[in-house]
Coordinates of C-alpha atoms in Angstrom, one line a residue:
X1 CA 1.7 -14.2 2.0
X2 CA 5.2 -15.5 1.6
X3 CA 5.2 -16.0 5.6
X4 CA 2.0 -18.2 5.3
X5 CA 3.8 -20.4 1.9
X6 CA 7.4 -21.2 4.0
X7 CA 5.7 -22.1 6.9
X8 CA 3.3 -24.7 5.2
X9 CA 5.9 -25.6 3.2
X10 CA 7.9 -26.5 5.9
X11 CA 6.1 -28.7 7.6
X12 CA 4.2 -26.3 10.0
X13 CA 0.4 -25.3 10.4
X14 CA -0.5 -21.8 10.0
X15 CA -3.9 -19.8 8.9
X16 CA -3.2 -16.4 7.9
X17 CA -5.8 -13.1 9.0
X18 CA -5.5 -10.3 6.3
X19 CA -7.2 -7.6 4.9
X20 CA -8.4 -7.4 1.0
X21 CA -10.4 -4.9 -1.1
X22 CA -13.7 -6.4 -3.1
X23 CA -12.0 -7.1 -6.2
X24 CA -9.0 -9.2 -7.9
X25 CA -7.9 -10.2 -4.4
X26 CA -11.3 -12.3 -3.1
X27 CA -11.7 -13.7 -6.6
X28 CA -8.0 -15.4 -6.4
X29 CA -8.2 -16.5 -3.1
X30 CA -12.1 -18.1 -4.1
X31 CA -10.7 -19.5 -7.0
X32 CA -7.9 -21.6 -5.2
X33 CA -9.3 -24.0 -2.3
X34 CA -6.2 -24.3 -0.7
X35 CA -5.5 -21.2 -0.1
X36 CA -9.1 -20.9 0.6
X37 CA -9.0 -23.0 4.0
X38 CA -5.3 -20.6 5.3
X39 CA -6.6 -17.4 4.4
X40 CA -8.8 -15.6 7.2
X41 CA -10.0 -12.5 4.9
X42 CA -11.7 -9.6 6.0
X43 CA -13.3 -7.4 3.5
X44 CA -12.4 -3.5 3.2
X45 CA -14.2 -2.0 0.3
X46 CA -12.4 1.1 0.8
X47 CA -9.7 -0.1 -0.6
X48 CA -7.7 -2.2 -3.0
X49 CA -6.4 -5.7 -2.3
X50 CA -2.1 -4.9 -1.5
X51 CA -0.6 -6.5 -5.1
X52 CA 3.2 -5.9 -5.6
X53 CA 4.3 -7.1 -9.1
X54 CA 8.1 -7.5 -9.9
X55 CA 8.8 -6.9 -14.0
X56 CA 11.8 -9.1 -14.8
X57 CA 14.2 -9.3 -17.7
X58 CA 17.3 -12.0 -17.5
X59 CA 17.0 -12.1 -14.2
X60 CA 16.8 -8.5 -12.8
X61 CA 14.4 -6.3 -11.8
X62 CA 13.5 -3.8 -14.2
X63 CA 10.3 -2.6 -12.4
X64 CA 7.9 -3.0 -9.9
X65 CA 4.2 -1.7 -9.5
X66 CA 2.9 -1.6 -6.3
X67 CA -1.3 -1.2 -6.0
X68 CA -2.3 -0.8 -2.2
X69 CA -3.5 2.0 0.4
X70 CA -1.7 2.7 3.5
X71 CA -4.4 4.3 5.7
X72 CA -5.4 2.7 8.5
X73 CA -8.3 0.3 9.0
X74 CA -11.6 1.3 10.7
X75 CA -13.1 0.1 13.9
X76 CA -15.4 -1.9 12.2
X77 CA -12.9 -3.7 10.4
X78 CA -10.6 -3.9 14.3
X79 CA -13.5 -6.0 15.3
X80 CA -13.9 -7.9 12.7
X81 CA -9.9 -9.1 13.1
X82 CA -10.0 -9.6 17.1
X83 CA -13.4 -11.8 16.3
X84 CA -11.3 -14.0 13.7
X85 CA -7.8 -13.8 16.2
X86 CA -10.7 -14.8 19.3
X87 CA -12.0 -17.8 17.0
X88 CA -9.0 -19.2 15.8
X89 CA -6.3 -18.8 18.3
X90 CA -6.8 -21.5 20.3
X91 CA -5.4 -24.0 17.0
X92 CA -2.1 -22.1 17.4
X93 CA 1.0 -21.9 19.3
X94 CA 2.0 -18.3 18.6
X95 CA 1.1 -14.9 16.6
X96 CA 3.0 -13.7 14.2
X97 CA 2.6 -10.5 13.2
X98 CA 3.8 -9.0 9.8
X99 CA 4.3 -5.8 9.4
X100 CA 4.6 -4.2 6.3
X101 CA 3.3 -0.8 7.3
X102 CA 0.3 -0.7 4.8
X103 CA -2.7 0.5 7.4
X104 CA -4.1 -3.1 9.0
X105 CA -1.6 -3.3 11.4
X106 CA -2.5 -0.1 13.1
X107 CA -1.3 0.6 16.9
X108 CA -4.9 -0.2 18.3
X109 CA -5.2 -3.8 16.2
X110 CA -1.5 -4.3 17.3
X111 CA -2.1 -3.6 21.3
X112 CA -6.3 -5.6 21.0
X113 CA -4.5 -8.8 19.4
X114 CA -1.4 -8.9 21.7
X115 CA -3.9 -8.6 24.5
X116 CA -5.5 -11.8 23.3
X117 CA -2.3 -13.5 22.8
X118 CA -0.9 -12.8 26.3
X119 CA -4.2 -13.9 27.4
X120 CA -4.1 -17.0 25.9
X121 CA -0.7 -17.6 26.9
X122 CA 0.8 -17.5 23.5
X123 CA 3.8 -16.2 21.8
X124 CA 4.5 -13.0 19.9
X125 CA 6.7 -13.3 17.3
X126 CA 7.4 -10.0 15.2
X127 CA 9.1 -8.7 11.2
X128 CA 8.6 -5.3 10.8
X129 CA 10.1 -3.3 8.0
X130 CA 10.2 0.4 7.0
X131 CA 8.9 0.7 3.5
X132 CA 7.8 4.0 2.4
X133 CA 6.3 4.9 5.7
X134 CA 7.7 6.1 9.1
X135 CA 8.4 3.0 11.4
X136 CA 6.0 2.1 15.0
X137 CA 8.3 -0.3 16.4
X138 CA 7.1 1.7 19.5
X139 CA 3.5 0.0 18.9
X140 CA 4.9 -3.5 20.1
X141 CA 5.3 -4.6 23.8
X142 CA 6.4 -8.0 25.3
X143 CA 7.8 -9.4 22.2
X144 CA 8.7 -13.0 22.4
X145 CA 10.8 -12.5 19.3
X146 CA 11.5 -9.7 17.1
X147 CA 13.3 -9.8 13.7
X148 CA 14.5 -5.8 12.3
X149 CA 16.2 -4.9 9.3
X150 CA 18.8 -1.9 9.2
X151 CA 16.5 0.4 7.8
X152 CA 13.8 -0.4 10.7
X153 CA 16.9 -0.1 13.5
X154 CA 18.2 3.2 11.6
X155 CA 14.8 4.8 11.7
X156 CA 13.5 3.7 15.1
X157 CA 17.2 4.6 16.8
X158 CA 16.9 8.0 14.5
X159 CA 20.9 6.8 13.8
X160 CA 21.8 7.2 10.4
X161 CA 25.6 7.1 10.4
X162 CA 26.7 5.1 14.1
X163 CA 28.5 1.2 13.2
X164 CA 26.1 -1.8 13.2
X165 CA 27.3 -2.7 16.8
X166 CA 26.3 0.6 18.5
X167 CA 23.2 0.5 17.0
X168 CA 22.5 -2.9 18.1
X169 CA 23.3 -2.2 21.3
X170 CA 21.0 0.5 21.7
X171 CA 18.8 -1.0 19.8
X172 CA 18.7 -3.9 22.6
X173 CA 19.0 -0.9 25.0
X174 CA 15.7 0.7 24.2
X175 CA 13.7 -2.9 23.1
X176 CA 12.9 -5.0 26.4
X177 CA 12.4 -8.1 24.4
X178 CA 13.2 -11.5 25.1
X179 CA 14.8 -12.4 21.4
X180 CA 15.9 -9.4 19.1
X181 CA 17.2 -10.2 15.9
X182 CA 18.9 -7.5 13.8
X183 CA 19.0 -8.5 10.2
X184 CA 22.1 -6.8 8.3
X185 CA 21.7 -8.2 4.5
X186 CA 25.2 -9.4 3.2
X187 CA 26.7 -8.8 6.2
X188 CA 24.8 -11.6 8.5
X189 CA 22.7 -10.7 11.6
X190 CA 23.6 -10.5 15.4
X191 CA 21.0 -11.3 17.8
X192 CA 20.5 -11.7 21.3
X193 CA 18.4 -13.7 23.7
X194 CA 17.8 -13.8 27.6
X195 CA 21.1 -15.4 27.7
X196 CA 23.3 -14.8 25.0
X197 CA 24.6 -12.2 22.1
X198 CA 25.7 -14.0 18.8
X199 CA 26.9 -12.8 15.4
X200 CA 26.5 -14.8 12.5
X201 CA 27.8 -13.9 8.8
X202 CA 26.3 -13.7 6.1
X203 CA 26.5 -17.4 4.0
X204 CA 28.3 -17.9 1.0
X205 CA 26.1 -18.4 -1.7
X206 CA 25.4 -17.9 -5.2
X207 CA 22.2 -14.6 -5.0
X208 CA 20.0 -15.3 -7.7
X209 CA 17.0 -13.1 -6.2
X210 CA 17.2 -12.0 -2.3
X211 CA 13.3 -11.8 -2.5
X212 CA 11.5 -13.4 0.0
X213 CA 14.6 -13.9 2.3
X214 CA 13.4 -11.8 5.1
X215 CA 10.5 -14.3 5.2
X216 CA 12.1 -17.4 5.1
X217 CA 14.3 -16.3 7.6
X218 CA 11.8 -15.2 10.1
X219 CA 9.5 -18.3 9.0
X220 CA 12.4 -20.3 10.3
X221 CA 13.0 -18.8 13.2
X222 CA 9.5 -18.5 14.3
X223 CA 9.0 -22.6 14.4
X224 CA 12.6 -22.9 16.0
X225 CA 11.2 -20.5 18.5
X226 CA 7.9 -22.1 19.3
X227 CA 9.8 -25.6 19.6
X228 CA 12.1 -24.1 21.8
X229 CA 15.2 -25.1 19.8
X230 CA 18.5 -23.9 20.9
X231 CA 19.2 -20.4 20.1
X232 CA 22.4 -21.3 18.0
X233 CA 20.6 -23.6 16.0
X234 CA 17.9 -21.4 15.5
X235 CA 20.2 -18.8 14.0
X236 CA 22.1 -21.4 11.8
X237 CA 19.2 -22.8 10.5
X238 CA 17.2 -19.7 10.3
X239 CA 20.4 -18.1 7.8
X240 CA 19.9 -21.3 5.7
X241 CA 16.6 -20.8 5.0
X242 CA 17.4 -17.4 4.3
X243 CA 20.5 -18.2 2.0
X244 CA 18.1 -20.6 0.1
X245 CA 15.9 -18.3 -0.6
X246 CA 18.3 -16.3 -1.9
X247 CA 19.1 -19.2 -4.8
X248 CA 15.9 -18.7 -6.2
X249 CA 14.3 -16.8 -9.0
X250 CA 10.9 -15.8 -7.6
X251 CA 8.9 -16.2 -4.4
X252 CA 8.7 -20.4 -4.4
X253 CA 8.6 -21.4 -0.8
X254 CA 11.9 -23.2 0.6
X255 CA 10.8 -27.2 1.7
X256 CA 11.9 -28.9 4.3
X257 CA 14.0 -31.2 2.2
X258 CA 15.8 -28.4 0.6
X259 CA 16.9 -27.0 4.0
X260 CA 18.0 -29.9 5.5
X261 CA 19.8 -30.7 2.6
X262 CA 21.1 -27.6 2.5
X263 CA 22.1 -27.3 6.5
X264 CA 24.4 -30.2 5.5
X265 CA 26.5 -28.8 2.8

């Protein structure tokens, strides 16, 4: 997981619970020890392990081949994740969940492990996306943070054609959250908070690949969150990360070095 790589790599701690089918997937992860020891897997033999491959020539994207299965997972296999989330929760300061729409994050798994969390007194933090499925923002509830692409606010607000601004504000209407963020690509973000509303533009920068952005962004934002940095900062720095990312060919994590280097150009 590109969540799991940026937050390692900058300077976090973070175990990752996921789903894989009996094949490619467990013998990679097997094969590597450190990714052994961050990767909580859970074994579905109905289906393949989620691989999306990007085919590129001088630098652009000339194809991608997805292999994965969006259905959703069984009972057995709900269990099986609240026993990990039960086991390992306590190490942690928050959940994040990533939602990619591919069948483990199913509205049952998504209520049982924000049960746990709100038991245990810790954070949600939140990046769903609409891929090639319909959107279930309405599946979340007492979000401590929630980062939304256009697409996702588009589909959930059934708005196709309104100005970014109106469907913020409805968007912030119709989510109770404490921190919504409402990624718009080139254009920047805006966000709001208990306390404030803030738009932020897009950074300069040289795009090499825009890959991985949304996850350095939200990786970002996610540790800002949990050390309760100030929401300004957290913005700024989160749009670094996400502007960094964005100078790179590939999915290489961002470092801490490179950011704060970065934050001071």
């Amino acid at each position: 997981s590109l969540f799991l790589n940026n937050i390692i790599s900058l300077g976090a701690n973070a175990e990752l619970i996921t789903i894989i089918g009996d094949d490619y997937g467990k013998k990679f992860i097997n094969s590597n020890k450190k990714l052994k020891k961050k990767i909580n897997y859970i074994i579905d033999k109905k289906r393949p392990t989620t691989i999306k491959e990007r085919f590129m020539v001088d630098g652009y994207k000339l194809l991608q081949l997805d292999v994965l299965k969006n259905e959703e997972v069984s009972k057995e296999i709900i269990k099986k994740i609240n026993f990990k989330v039960k086991k390992k929760i306590n190490k942690f300061d928050c959940i994040l969940f990533s939602d990619s729409r591919h069948g483990m994050l199913s509205k049952k798994v998504i209520e049982e492990v924000s049960l746990i969390a709100k038991k245990m007194k810790k954070k949600i933090i939140v990046d769903t996306q609409v891929s090639n499925r319909k959107g279930n923002l309405n599946d979340y509830k007492d979000i401590d943070l929630i980062s939304i692409n256009d697409s996702e606010a588009r589909d959930y607000l059934n708005d196709y054609h309104s100005q970014d601004t109106t469907i913020f504000k409805n968007l912030c209407k119709k989510l109770n959250f404490e921190t919504i963020i409402y990624k718009l690509g080139a254009k920047g973000l805006m966000a709001k908070n208990l306390e404030n509303f803030y738009k932020f533009p897009a950074l300069p920068i040289n795009v090499i690949d825009p890959i991985g952005s949304g996850d350095a962004f939200l990786s970002c934002s996610a540790i800002s969150k949990i050390i309760d940095a100030d929401f300004h900062d957290n913005i700024f720095i989160s749009s670094c990360g996400a502007a960094l990312c964005c100078t790179k060919l590939g999915t290489s994590p961002i470092t801490i070095k490179e950011l704060q280097s970065f934050t001071k150009q």
